[in-house]
Amino acid sequence: MFWAEFLQPDLVLENTVIGLTPELLQRYQLKGLVLDVDETLVPLKEREVSPEVAEWVGQIRQIASLWLVSNNISETRIGGIAKSLQLPYICSAGKPSRRKLRAAIASMGFPADRVAMVGDRLITDALAGNRMGMFTILVEPMVDPAIAARSYPLRTLEVRLTQGLLGFPLTGKQQNVRKDS
């Protein structure tokens, strides 16, 4: 795999994580999801998931194993979110390091290519998942996109690097799934 392809997610969901439907998991034969927390499930400053995210987790857990794997070092915050969702978790993961992802995948008991790394960042989430041979899904962050462009310049830079300097559009290896899909 050419090094730049490690940044290219398999699927770009032009929606937040709640747009990831059971039908998409079935289409790509996914049995497990490793979920990033900050900006993927919960806005950075929040300590609780929204009712919509809690409902989505309840729906998805019927068909897939779920783990939270976060780079956030706050055991209290990430542990509290995990407890509210009744999900196993790992904090201080150090993504794009693969070590903590390996532990989550092993506990699920599925091959890495049947587990998706779901997150809002290329350099941490997509890179870590691709290095593990996982299916990678990039979602929109859990913030207003206008705010994200101003408040999250690193993510904007990641997308521009991927699209411009590295020579490929951020549309996903498989397909781009829009909000209205």
CSV table of N, CA and C in Angstrom, one decimal:
chain,number,residue,atom,x,y,z
A,1,MET,N,0.9,-1.2,0.0
A,1,MET,CA,0.0,0.0,0.0
A,1,MET,C,0.9,1.2,0.0
A,2,PHE,N,0.7,2.1,-0.9
A,2,PHE,CA,1.4,3.4,-1.0
A,2,PHE,C,1.1,4.2,0.3
A,3,TRP,N,2.1,4.8,0.9
A,3,TRP,CA,2.0,5.4,2.2
A,3,TRP,C,0.8,6.4,2.3
A,4,ALA,N,0.5,7.2,1.2
A,4,ALA,CA,-0.6,8.1,1.3
A,4,ALA,C,-1.9,7.4,1.4
A,5,GLU,N,-2.0,6.2,0.9
A,5,GLU,CA,-3.3,5.5,1.0
A,5,GLU,C,-3.6,5.2,2.5
A,6,PHE,N,-2.7,5.2,3.4
A,6,PHE,CA,-2.9,5.0,4.8
A,6,PHE,C,-3.8,6.1,5.4
A,7,LEU,N,-3.8,7.2,4.7
A,7,LEU,CA,-4.7,8.3,5.2
A,7,LEU,C,-6.1,8.3,4.6
A,8,GLN,N,-6.3,7.5,3.5
A,8,GLN,CA,-7.5,7.5,2.8
A,8,GLN,C,-8.5,6.5,3.5
A,9,PRO,N,-9.6,7.0,4.0
A,9,PRO,CA,-10.6,6.1,4.6
A,9,PRO,C,-11.3,5.2,3.5
A,10,ASP,N,-11.8,4.1,4.0
A,10,ASP,CA,-12.5,3.2,3.0
A,10,ASP,C,-13.9,3.9,2.7
A,11,LEU,N,-14.5,4.6,3.7
A,11,LEU,CA,-15.8,5.1,3.5
A,11,LEU,C,-15.8,6.5,4.1
A,12,VAL,N,-16.3,7.5,3.4
A,12,VAL,CA,-16.4,8.8,3.9
A,12,VAL,C,-17.9,9.1,4.1
A,13,LEU,N,-18.4,9.2,5.3
A,13,LEU,CA,-19.8,9.5,5.6
A,13,LEU,C,-20.0,11.0,5.7
A,14,GLU,N,-20.7,11.6,4.8
A,14,GLU,CA,-20.9,13.0,4.9
A,14,GLU,C,-22.1,13.3,5.9
A,15,ASN,N,-21.9,12.8,7.1
A,15,ASN,CA,-22.8,12.9,8.1
A,15,ASN,C,-22.1,12.5,9.4
A,16,THR,N,-22.7,12.8,10.6
A,16,THR,CA,-22.1,12.4,11.8
A,16,THR,C,-22.3,10.9,11.9
A,17,VAL,N,-21.8,10.3,13.0
A,17,VAL,CA,-21.8,8.9,13.2
A,17,VAL,C,-23.2,8.3,13.2
A,18,ILE,N,-24.2,9.1,13.6
A,18,ILE,CA,-25.6,8.6,13.6
A,18,ILE,C,-26.1,8.3,12.2
A,19,GLY,N,-25.4,8.7,11.1
A,19,GLY,CA,-25.7,8.4,9.8
A,19,GLY,C,-25.2,7.0,9.3
A,20,LEU,N,-24.4,6.4,10.2
A,20,LEU,CA,-23.9,5.0,10.0
A,20,LEU,C,-25.0,4.0,10.3
A,21,THR,N,-25.6,3.5,9.3
A,21,THR,CA,-26.8,2.7,9.5
A,21,THR,C,-26.5,1.2,9.5
A,22,PRO,N,-27.4,0.4,10.1
A,22,PRO,CA,-27.2,-1.1,10.1
A,22,PRO,C,-27.1,-1.6,8.6
A,23,GLU,N,-27.8,-1.0,7.7
A,23,GLU,CA,-27.6,-1.4,6.3
A,23,GLU,C,-26.2,-1.2,5.8
A,24,LEU,N,-25.6,-0.1,6.1
A,24,LEU,CA,-24.2,0.1,5.7
A,24,LEU,C,-23.3,-1.0,6.4
A,25,LEU,N,-23.5,-1.3,7.6
A,25,LEU,CA,-22.7,-2.3,8.3
A,25,LEU,C,-22.9,-3.6,7.6
A,26,GLN,N,-24.1,-4.0,7.2
A,26,GLN,CA,-24.3,-5.2,6.5
A,26,GLN,C,-23.7,-5.2,5.1
A,27,ARG,N,-23.8,-4.1,4.4
A,27,ARG,CA,-23.3,-4.0,3.1
A,27,ARG,C,-21.8,-4.3,3.0
A,28,TYR,N,-21.1,-3.8,4.1
A,28,TYR,CA,-19.6,-3.9,4.1
A,28,TYR,C,-19.2,-5.1,5.0
A,29,GLN,N,-20.2,-5.9,5.4
A,29,GLN,CA,-20.0,-7.1,6.2
A,29,GLN,C,-19.1,-6.8,7.5
A,30,LEU,N,-19.5,-5.7,8.2
A,30,LEU,CA,-18.8,-5.3,9.4
A,30,LEU,C,-19.5,-6.0,10.6
A,31,LYS,N,-18.7,-6.6,11.5
A,31,LYS,CA,-19.1,-7.2,12.7
A,31,LYS,C,-18.8,-6.4,13.9
A,32,GLY,N,-17.9,-5.5,13.9
A,32,GLY,CA,-17.6,-4.7,15.0
A,32,GLY,C,-17.2,-3.3,14.6
A,33,LEU,N,-17.3,-2.4,15.6
A,33,LEU,CA,-16.9,-1.0,15.4
A,33,LEU,C,-16.1,-0.5,16.6
A,34,VAL,N,-14.9,0.1,16.2
A,34,VAL,CA,-14.1,0.8,17.2
A,34,VAL,C,-14.5,2.2,17.0
A,35,LEU,N,-15.0,2.9,18.0
A,35,LEU,CA,-15.5,4.2,17.9
A,35,LEU,C,-14.6,5.2,18.6
A,36,ASP,N,-14.1,6.2,17.9
A,36,ASP,CA,-13.5,7.4,18.5
A,36,ASP,C,-14.5,8.1,19.4
A,37,VAL,N,-14.1,8.8,20.4
A,37,VAL,CA,-15.1,9.5,21.3
A,37,VAL,C,-15.2,11.0,20.9
A,38,ASP,N,-14.1,11.7,21.2
A,38,ASP,CA,-14.2,13.2,21.0
A,38,ASP,C,-14.5,13.6,19.6
A,39,GLU,N,-15.6,14.3,19.4
A,39,GLU,CA,-16.0,14.8,18.1
A,39,GLU,C,-16.7,13.8,17.2
A,40,THR,N,-16.5,12.5,17.6
A,40,THR,CA,-17.1,11.4,16.8
A,40,THR,C,-18.5,11.1,17.5
A,41,LEU,N,-18.4,10.9,18.8
A,41,LEU,CA,-19.7,10.6,19.5
A,41,LEU,C,-20.2,11.7,20.3
A,42,VAL,N,-19.3,12.5,20.8
A,42,VAL,CA,-19.6,13.6,21.8
A,42,VAL,C,-18.7,14.8,21.4
A,43,PRO,N,-19.3,16.0,21.4
A,43,PRO,CA,-18.5,17.2,21.2
A,43,PRO,C,-17.5,17.3,22.3
A,44,LEU,N,-16.3,17.9,22.0
A,44,LEU,CA,-15.2,17.9,22.9
A,44,LEU,C,-15.4,18.3,24.3
A,45,LYS,N,-16.2,19.3,24.5
A,45,LYS,CA,-16.5,19.9,25.8
A,45,LYS,C,-17.6,19.2,26.6
A,46,GLU,N,-18.3,18.3,26.0
A,46,GLU,CA,-19.4,17.6,26.6
A,46,GLU,C,-19.0,16.4,27.4
A,47,ARG,N,-19.8,16.0,28.4
A,47,ARG,CA,-19.5,14.8,29.2
A,47,ARG,C,-20.6,13.8,29.0
A,48,GLU,N,-21.6,14.1,28.3
A,48,GLU,CA,-22.7,13.2,28.1
A,48,GLU,C,-23.1,13.1,26.6
A,49,VAL,N,-23.5,11.9,26.2
A,49,VAL,CA,-23.9,11.7,24.8
A,49,VAL,C,-25.3,12.2,24.7
A,50,SER,N,-25.7,12.6,23.5
A,50,SER,CA,-27.0,13.1,23.2
A,50,SER,C,-28.0,11.9,23.2
A,51,PRO,N,-29.3,12.2,23.3
A,51,PRO,CA,-30.2,11.1,23.2
A,51,PRO,C,-30.2,10.4,21.9
A,52,GLU,N,-29.9,11.2,20.8
A,52,GLU,CA,-29.8,10.6,19.5
A,52,GLU,C,-28.6,9.6,19.3
A,53,VAL,N,-27.5,10.0,19.9
A,53,VAL,CA,-26.3,9.1,19.9
A,53,VAL,C,-26.6,7.8,20.8
A,54,ALA,N,-27.2,8.0,21.9
A,54,ALA,CA,-27.5,6.9,22.8
A,54,ALA,C,-28.5,5.9,22.0
A,55,GLU,N,-29.5,6.5,21.3
A,55,GLU,CA,-30.4,5.6,20.6
A,55,GLU,C,-29.7,4.9,19.4
A,56,TRP,N,-28.8,5.6,18.8
A,56,TRP,CA,-28.0,5.0,17.7
A,56,TRP,C,-27.1,3.8,18.2
A,57,VAL,N,-26.5,4.0,19.4
A,57,VAL,CA,-25.7,3.0,20.0
A,57,VAL,C,-26.5,1.8,20.3
A,58,GLY,N,-27.7,2.0,20.8
A,58,GLY,CA,-28.6,0.9,21.1
A,58,GLY,C,-29.0,0.1,19.9
A,59,GLN,N,-29.2,0.8,18.8
A,59,GLN,CA,-29.6,0.2,17.5
A,59,GLN,C,-28.4,-0.6,16.9
A,60,ILE,N,-27.3,0.0,16.9
A,60,ILE,CA,-26.1,-0.6,16.3
A,60,ILE,C,-25.6,-1.8,17.1
A,61,ARG,N,-25.7,-1.7,18.4
A,61,ARG,CA,-25.2,-2.8,19.3
A,61,ARG,C,-26.0,-4.1,19.0
A,62,GLN,N,-27.1,-4.0,18.4
A,62,GLN,CA,-27.9,-5.2,18.1
A,62,GLN,C,-27.2,-6.1,17.0
A,63,ILE,N,-26.4,-5.4,16.2
A,63,ILE,CA,-25.8,-6.1,15.0
A,63,ILE,C,-24.3,-6.1,15.0
A,64,ALA,N,-23.7,-5.3,15.9
A,64,ALA,CA,-22.2,-5.2,15.9
A,64,ALA,C,-21.7,-5.0,17.3
A,65,SER,N,-20.5,-5.6,17.5
A,65,SER,CA,-19.8,-5.3,18.8
A,65,SER,C,-19.2,-3.9,18.8
A,66,LEU,N,-19.2,-3.2,19.9
A,66,LEU,CA,-18.8,-1.8,19.9
A,66,LEU,C,-17.7,-1.7,21.0
A,67,TRP,N,-16.7,-0.9,20.7
A,67,TRP,CA,-15.7,-0.5,21.7
A,67,TRP,C,-15.4,1.0,21.5
A,68,LEU,N,-15.2,1.7,22.6
A,68,LEU,CA,-14.7,3.1,22.5
A,68,LEU,C,-13.2,3.1,22.7
A,69,VAL,N,-12.5,3.8,21.8
A,69,VAL,CA,-11.0,3.9,21.9
A,69,VAL,C,-10.7,5.4,21.6
A,70,SER,N,-10.2,6.0,22.6
A,70,SER,CA,-10.0,7.5,22.6
A,70,SER,C,-8.6,7.8,22.9
A,71,ASN,N,-8.1,8.9,22.3
A,71,ASN,CA,-6.8,9.4,22.6
A,71,ASN,C,-6.9,10.3,23.9
A,72,ASN,N,-8.1,10.7,24.3
A,72,ASN,CA,-8.3,11.5,25.4
A,72,ASN,C,-7.7,10.8,26.7
A,73,ILE,N,-7.0,11.6,27.5
A,73,ILE,CA,-6.4,11.0,28.7
A,73,ILE,C,-7.3,11.0,29.9
A,74,SER,N,-8.5,11.6,29.8
A,74,SER,CA,-9.4,11.8,31.0
A,74,SER,C,-10.2,10.5,31.2
A,75,GLU,N,-9.7,9.7,32.1
A,75,GLU,CA,-10.4,8.5,32.5
A,75,GLU,C,-11.8,8.8,33.0
A,76,THR,N,-11.9,9.9,33.8
A,76,THR,CA,-13.2,10.2,34.3
A,76,THR,C,-14.2,10.5,33.2
A,77,ARG,N,-13.8,11.3,32.2
A,77,ARG,CA,-14.7,11.7,31.1
A,77,ARG,C,-15.0,10.6,30.2
A,78,ILE,N,-14.0,9.9,29.7
A,78,ILE,CA,-14.2,8.8,28.7
A,78,ILE,C,-14.9,7.6,29.4
A,79,GLY,N,-14.5,7.3,30.6
A,79,GLY,CA,-15.1,6.3,31.4
A,79,GLY,C,-16.5,6.5,31.7
A,80,GLY,N,-16.9,7.8,32.0
A,80,GLY,CA,-18.3,8.2,32.2
A,80,GLY,C,-19.1,8.0,31.0
A,81,ILE,N,-18.6,8.4,29.9
A,81,ILE,CA,-19.3,8.3,28.6
A,81,ILE,C,-19.5,6.8,28.3
A,82,ALA,N,-18.5,6.0,28.5
A,82,ALA,CA,-18.6,4.5,28.2
A,82,ALA,C,-19.6,3.9,29.1
A,83,LYS,N,-19.5,4.3,30.4
A,83,LYS,CA,-20.5,3.7,31.4
A,83,LYS,C,-21.9,4.0,31.0
A,84,SER,N,-22.2,5.3,30.6
A,84,SER,CA,-23.5,5.7,30.2
A,84,SER,C,-24.0,4.9,29.0
A,85,LEU,N,-23.1,4.4,28.2
A,85,LEU,CA,-23.5,3.7,27.0
A,85,LEU,C,-23.4,2.2,27.2
A,86,GLN,N,-22.8,1.8,28.4
A,86,GLN,CA,-22.6,0.4,28.7
A,86,GLN,C,-21.7,-0.3,27.7
A,87,LEU,N,-20.5,0.4,27.4
A,87,LEU,CA,-19.6,-0.1,26.4
A,87,LEU,C,-18.2,-0.2,27.0
A,88,PRO,N,-17.4,-1.1,26.6
A,88,PRO,CA,-16.0,-1.2,27.0
A,88,PRO,C,-15.2,0.0,26.3
A,89,TYR,N,-14.2,0.4,27.0
A,89,TYR,CA,-13.4,1.5,26.5
A,89,TYR,C,-11.9,1.4,26.8
A,90,ILE,N,-11.2,2.2,26.0
A,90,ILE,CA,-9.8,2.4,26.3
A,90,ILE,C,-9.5,3.9,26.1
A,91,CYS,N,-8.9,4.5,27.1
A,91,CYS,CA,-8.5,5.9,26.9
A,91,CYS,C,-7.0,6.0,26.8
A,92,SER,N,-6.5,7.2,26.5
A,92,SER,CA,-5.0,7.3,26.3
A,92,SER,C,-4.5,6.4,25.2
A,93,ALA,N,-5.2,6.2,24.1
A,93,ALA,CA,-4.9,5.2,23.1
A,93,ALA,C,-3.6,5.5,22.3
A,94,GLY,N,-3.3,6.8,22.2
A,94,GLY,CA,-2.1,7.1,21.4
A,94,GLY,C,-2.2,6.9,19.9
A,95,LYS,N,-3.5,6.9,19.4
A,95,LYS,CA,-3.6,6.7,17.9
A,95,LYS,C,-2.8,7.7,17.2
A,96,PRO,N,-2.1,7.4,16.2
A,96,PRO,CA,-2.3,6.3,15.3
A,96,PRO,C,-1.5,5.0,15.7
A,97,SER,N,-1.0,4.9,16.9
A,97,SER,CA,-0.5,3.7,17.4
A,97,SER,C,-1.5,2.6,17.3
A,98,ARG,N,-1.0,1.4,17.1
A,98,ARG,CA,-1.9,0.2,16.9
A,98,ARG,C,-2.1,-0.6,18.1
A,99,ARG,N,-1.4,-0.4,19.1
A,99,ARG,CA,-1.4,-1.3,20.3
A,99,ARG,C,-2.7,-1.4,21.0
A,100,LYS,N,-3.4,-0.3,21.2
A,100,LYS,CA,-4.7,-0.3,21.9
A,100,LYS,C,-5.8,-0.8,21.0
A,101,LEU,N,-5.7,-0.5,19.7
A,101,LEU,CA,-6.6,-1.0,18.7
A,101,LEU,C,-6.6,-2.5,18.7
A,102,ARG,N,-5.4,-3.0,18.7
A,102,ARG,CA,-5.2,-4.5,18.7
A,102,ARG,C,-5.9,-5.1,19.9
A,103,ALA,N,-5.9,-4.5,21.0
A,103,ALA,CA,-6.6,-5.1,22.2
A,103,ALA,C,-8.1,-5.1,22.0
A,104,ALA,N,-8.6,-4.0,21.5
A,104,ALA,CA,-10.1,-3.9,21.3
A,104,ALA,C,-10.5,-4.9,20.2
A,105,ILE,N,-9.8,-5.1,19.2
A,105,ILE,CA,-10.1,-6.0,18.1
A,105,ILE,C,-10.1,-7.4,18.6
A,106,ALA,N,-9.0,-7.7,19.4
A,106,ALA,CA,-8.9,-9.1,19.9
A,106,ALA,C,-10.0,-9.4,20.9
A,107,SER,N,-10.5,-8.5,21.6
A,107,SER,CA,-11.6,-8.8,22.6
A,107,SER,C,-12.9,-9.0,21.8
A,108,MET,N,-13.0,-8.5,20.6
A,108,MET,CA,-14.2,-8.7,19.8
A,108,MET,C,-14.2,-10.1,19.2
A,109,GLY,N,-13.0,-10.6,18.9
A,109,GLY,CA,-12.9,-11.9,18.3
A,109,GLY,C,-13.2,-12.0,16.8
A,110,PHE,N,-13.1,-10.9,16.1
A,110,PHE,CA,-13.3,-10.8,14.7
A,110,PHE,C,-12.0,-10.5,14.0
A,111,PRO,N,-11.8,-10.9,12.7
A,111,PRO,CA,-10.7,-10.4,12.0
A,111,PRO,C,-10.7,-8.9,11.8
A,112,ALA,N,-9.5,-8.3,11.8
A,112,ALA,CA,-9.5,-6.8,11.7
A,112,ALA,C,-10.2,-6.3,10.5
A,113,ASP,N,-10.3,-7.0,9.4
A,113,ASP,CA,-11.0,-6.4,8.2
A,113,ASP,C,-12.5,-6.5,8.4
A,114,ARG,N,-13.0,-7.1,9.4
A,114,ARG,CA,-14.5,-7.1,9.7
A,114,ARG,C,-14.8,-6.1,10.8
A,115,VAL,N,-13.8,-5.4,11.2
A,115,VAL,CA,-14.0,-4.3,12.3
A,115,VAL,C,-13.7,-3.0,11.7
A,116,ALA,N,-14.6,-2.0,11.9
A,116,ALA,CA,-14.3,-0.7,11.3
A,116,ALA,C,-13.8,0.3,12.4
A,117,MET,N,-12.8,1.1,12.1
A,117,MET,CA,-12.4,2.2,12.9
A,117,MET,C,-13.2,3.4,12.4
A,118,VAL,N,-14.0,3.9,13.3
A,118,VAL,CA,-14.9,5.1,13.0
A,118,VAL,C,-14.4,6.3,13.8
A,119,GLY,N,-14.1,7.3,13.0
A,119,GLY,CA,-13.7,8.6,13.7
A,119,GLY,C,-13.8,9.8,12.7
A,120,ASP,N,-13.4,10.9,13.3
A,120,ASP,CA,-13.5,12.2,12.5
A,120,ASP,C,-12.2,12.7,12.1
A,121,ARG,N,-11.1,12.0,12.3
A,121,ARG,CA,-9.8,12.5,12.0
A,121,ARG,C,-9.0,11.5,11.1
A,122,LEU,N,-8.3,12.1,10.2
A,122,LEU,CA,-7.5,11.3,9.3
A,122,LEU,C,-6.2,10.8,9.9
A,123,ILE,N,-5.5,11.7,10.6
A,123,ILE,CA,-4.1,11.4,11.0
A,123,ILE,C,-4.2,10.5,12.3
A,124,THR,N,-5.3,10.5,13.0
A,124,THR,CA,-5.4,9.6,14.1
A,124,THR,C,-6.2,8.4,13.8
A,125,ASP,N,-7.5,8.6,13.4
A,125,ASP,CA,-8.4,7.5,13.3
A,125,ASP,C,-8.2,6.7,12.0
A,126,ALA,N,-8.2,7.3,10.9
A,126,ALA,CA,-8.1,6.6,9.6
A,126,ALA,C,-6.7,6.0,9.5
A,127,LEU,N,-5.6,6.7,9.9
A,127,LEU,CA,-4.3,6.2,9.8
A,127,LEU,C,-4.1,4.9,10.7
A,128,ALA,N,-4.6,5.0,11.9
A,128,ALA,CA,-4.5,3.9,12.8
A,128,ALA,C,-5.3,2.7,12.3
A,129,GLY,N,-6.5,2.9,11.9
A,129,GLY,CA,-7.3,1.8,11.3
A,129,GLY,C,-6.7,1.1,10.1
A,130,ASN,N,-6.2,2.0,9.2
A,130,ASN,CA,-5.6,1.4,8.0
A,130,ASN,C,-4.3,0.7,8.3
A,131,ARG,N,-3.6,1.1,9.2
A,131,ARG,CA,-2.4,0.4,9.6
A,131,ARG,C,-2.7,-1.0,10.2
A,132,MET,N,-3.9,-1.1,10.8
A,132,MET,CA,-4.3,-2.4,11.4
A,132,MET,C,-5.0,-3.3,10.4
A,133,GLY,N,-5.3,-2.8,9.2
A,133,GLY,CA,-6.0,-3.6,8.2
A,133,GLY,C,-7.5,-3.6,8.4
A,134,MET,N,-8.0,-2.6,9.2
A,134,MET,CA,-9.4,-2.4,9.5
A,134,MET,C,-10.1,-1.7,8.3
A,135,PHE,N,-11.4,-1.8,8.3
A,135,PHE,CA,-12.2,-0.9,7.4
A,135,PHE,C,-12.3,0.4,8.1
A,136,THR,N,-12.0,1.5,7.4
A,136,THR,CA,-12.0,2.8,8.1
A,136,THR,C,-13.1,3.7,7.6
A,137,ILE,N,-13.8,4.4,8.5
A,137,ILE,CA,-14.9,5.2,8.2
A,137,ILE,C,-14.7,6.6,8.8
A,138,LEU,N,-14.7,7.6,7.9
A,138,LEU,CA,-14.5,9.0,8.4
A,138,LEU,C,-15.9,9.6,8.5
A,139,VAL,N,-16.2,10.2,9.6
A,139,VAL,CA,-17.5,10.8,9.8
A,139,VAL,C,-17.3,12.3,10.0
A,140,GLU,N,-18.4,13.1,9.9
A,140,GLU,CA,-18.3,14.5,10.2
A,140,GLU,C,-18.2,14.6,11.7
A,141,PRO,N,-17.5,15.6,12.2
A,141,PRO,CA,-17.4,15.8,13.6
A,141,PRO,C,-18.8,16.3,14.2
A,142,MET,N,-18.9,16.0,15.5
A,142,MET,CA,-20.2,16.3,16.2
A,142,MET,C,-20.1,17.8,16.6
A,143,VAL,N,-20.0,18.6,15.6
A,143,VAL,CA,-20.1,20.1,15.8
A,143,VAL,C,-20.7,20.7,14.6
A,144,ASP,N,-21.1,21.9,14.7
A,144,ASP,CA,-21.6,22.7,13.5
A,144,ASP,C,-20.4,22.8,12.5
A,145,PRO,N,-20.5,22.4,11.2
A,145,PRO,CA,-19.4,22.5,10.3
A,145,PRO,C,-18.8,23.9,10.2
A,146,ALA,N,-19.6,24.9,10.3
A,146,ALA,CA,-19.0,26.3,10.2
A,146,ALA,C,-18.1,26.5,11.4
A,147,ILE,N,-18.5,26.0,12.6
A,147,ILE,CA,-17.6,26.2,13.8
A,147,ILE,C,-16.4,25.3,13.6
A,148,ALA,N,-16.6,24.1,13.1
A,148,ALA,CA,-15.5,23.2,13.0
A,148,ALA,C,-14.4,23.8,12.1
A,149,ALA,N,-14.7,24.4,11.0
A,149,ALA,CA,-13.7,25.0,10.1
A,149,ALA,C,-12.9,26.1,10.9
A,150,ARG,N,-13.5,26.9,11.7
A,150,ARG,CA,-12.8,27.9,12.5
A,150,ARG,C,-12.1,27.3,13.7
A,151,SER,N,-12.8,26.4,14.4
A,151,SER,CA,-12.3,25.9,15.7
A,151,SER,C,-11.4,24.7,15.6
A,152,TYR,N,-11.4,24.0,14.5
A,152,TYR,CA,-10.6,22.8,14.3
A,152,TYR,C,-9.7,22.8,13.1
A,153,PRO,N,-8.8,23.8,13.1
A,153,PRO,CA,-7.9,23.9,11.9
A,153,PRO,C,-7.1,22.7,11.6
A,154,LEU,N,-6.7,21.9,12.5
A,154,LEU,CA,-6.0,20.7,12.2
A,154,LEU,C,-6.7,19.7,11.3
A,155,ARG,N,-8.0,19.5,11.6
A,155,ARG,CA,-8.8,18.6,10.8
A,155,ARG,C,-9.0,19.2,9.4
A,156,THR,N,-9.2,20.5,9.3
A,156,THR,CA,-9.3,21.2,8.0
A,156,THR,C,-8.0,21.0,7.2
A,157,LEU,N,-6.8,21.2,7.9
A,157,LEU,CA,-5.5,21.0,7.3
A,157,LEU,C,-5.3,19.5,6.8
A,158,GLU,N,-5.8,18.5,7.7
A,158,GLU,CA,-5.7,17.1,7.3
A,158,GLU,C,-6.4,16.9,6.0
A,159,VAL,N,-7.7,17.4,5.9
A,159,VAL,CA,-8.5,17.2,4.7
A,159,VAL,C,-7.8,17.9,3.5
A,160,ARG,N,-7.3,19.1,3.6
A,160,ARG,CA,-6.6,19.8,2.5
A,160,ARG,C,-5.4,19.0,2.1
A,161,LEU,N,-4.6,18.5,3.0
A,161,LEU,CA,-3.4,17.8,2.6
A,161,LEU,C,-3.8,16.5,1.8
A,162,THR,N,-4.8,15.8,2.3
A,162,THR,CA,-5.3,14.6,1.6
A,162,THR,C,-5.7,14.9,0.2
A,163,GLN,N,-6.5,16.0,0.1
A,163,GLN,CA,-7.1,16.3,-1.2
A,163,GLN,C,-6.1,16.9,-2.1
A,164,GLY,N,-5.3,17.8,-1.6
A,164,GLY,CA,-4.4,18.6,-2.5
A,164,GLY,C,-3.0,17.9,-2.7
A,165,LEU,N,-2.2,18.0,-1.6
A,165,LEU,CA,-0.8,17.6,-1.7
A,165,LEU,C,-0.7,16.1,-1.9
A,166,LEU,N,-1.5,15.2,-1.4
A,166,LEU,CA,-1.3,13.8,-1.6
A,166,LEU,C,-2.0,13.3,-2.8
A,167,GLY,N,-2.8,14.1,-3.5
A,167,GLY,CA,-3.3,13.8,-4.8
A,167,GLY,C,-4.5,12.9,-4.9
A,168,PHE,N,-5.3,12.8,-3.9
A,168,PHE,CA,-6.5,12.1,-4.0
A,168,PHE,C,-7.7,12.8,-3.3
A,169,PRO,N,-8.9,12.7,-3.9
A,169,PRO,CA,-10.0,13.3,-3.2
A,169,PRO,C,-10.4,12.6,-2.0
A,170,LEU,N,-11.0,13.2,-1.1
A,170,LEU,CA,-11.5,12.6,0.1
A,170,LEU,C,-12.9,12.1,-0.1
A,171,THR,N,-12.9,11.0,-0.9
A,171,THR,CA,-14.2,10.4,-1.2
A,171,THR,C,-14.3,9.0,-0.7
A,172,GLY,N,-13.3,8.5,-0.2
A,172,GLY,CA,-13.3,7.1,0.3
A,172,GLY,C,-12.9,6.1,-0.7
A,173,LYS,N,-12.3,5.0,-0.4
A,173,LYS,CA,-11.9,4.0,-1.3
A,173,LYS,C,-13.1,3.3,-1.9
A,174,GLN,N,-14.2,3.1,-1.0
A,174,GLN,CA,-15.4,2.4,-1.4
A,174,GLN,C,-16.4,3.4,-2.1
A,175,GLN,N,-16.8,4.3,-1.3
A,175,GLN,CA,-17.8,5.3,-1.9
A,175,GLN,C,-18.0,6.4,-0.8
A,176,ASN,N,-18.6,7.5,-1.3
A,176,ASN,CA,-18.9,8.6,-0.4
A,176,ASN,C,-20.4,8.4,-0.1
A,177,VAL,N,-20.8,8.4,1.1
A,177,VAL,CA,-22.2,8.3,1.5
A,177,VAL,C,-22.7,9.6,2.0
A,178,ARG,N,-23.6,10.2,1.4
A,178,ARG,CA,-24.2,11.5,1.7
A,178,ARG,C,-25.2,11.4,2.8
A,179,LYS,N,-25.6,12.6,3.4
A,179,LYS,CA,-26.6,12.6,4.5
A,179,LYS,C,-27.9,12.1,4.0
A,180,ASP,N,-28.3,12.3,2.8
A,180,ASP,CA,-29.6,11.9,2.3
A,180,ASP,C,-29.7,10.5,1.8
A,181,SER,N,-28.6,9.7,2.0
A,181,SER,CA,-28.6,8.3,1.5
A,181,SER,C,-29.4,7.5,2.4
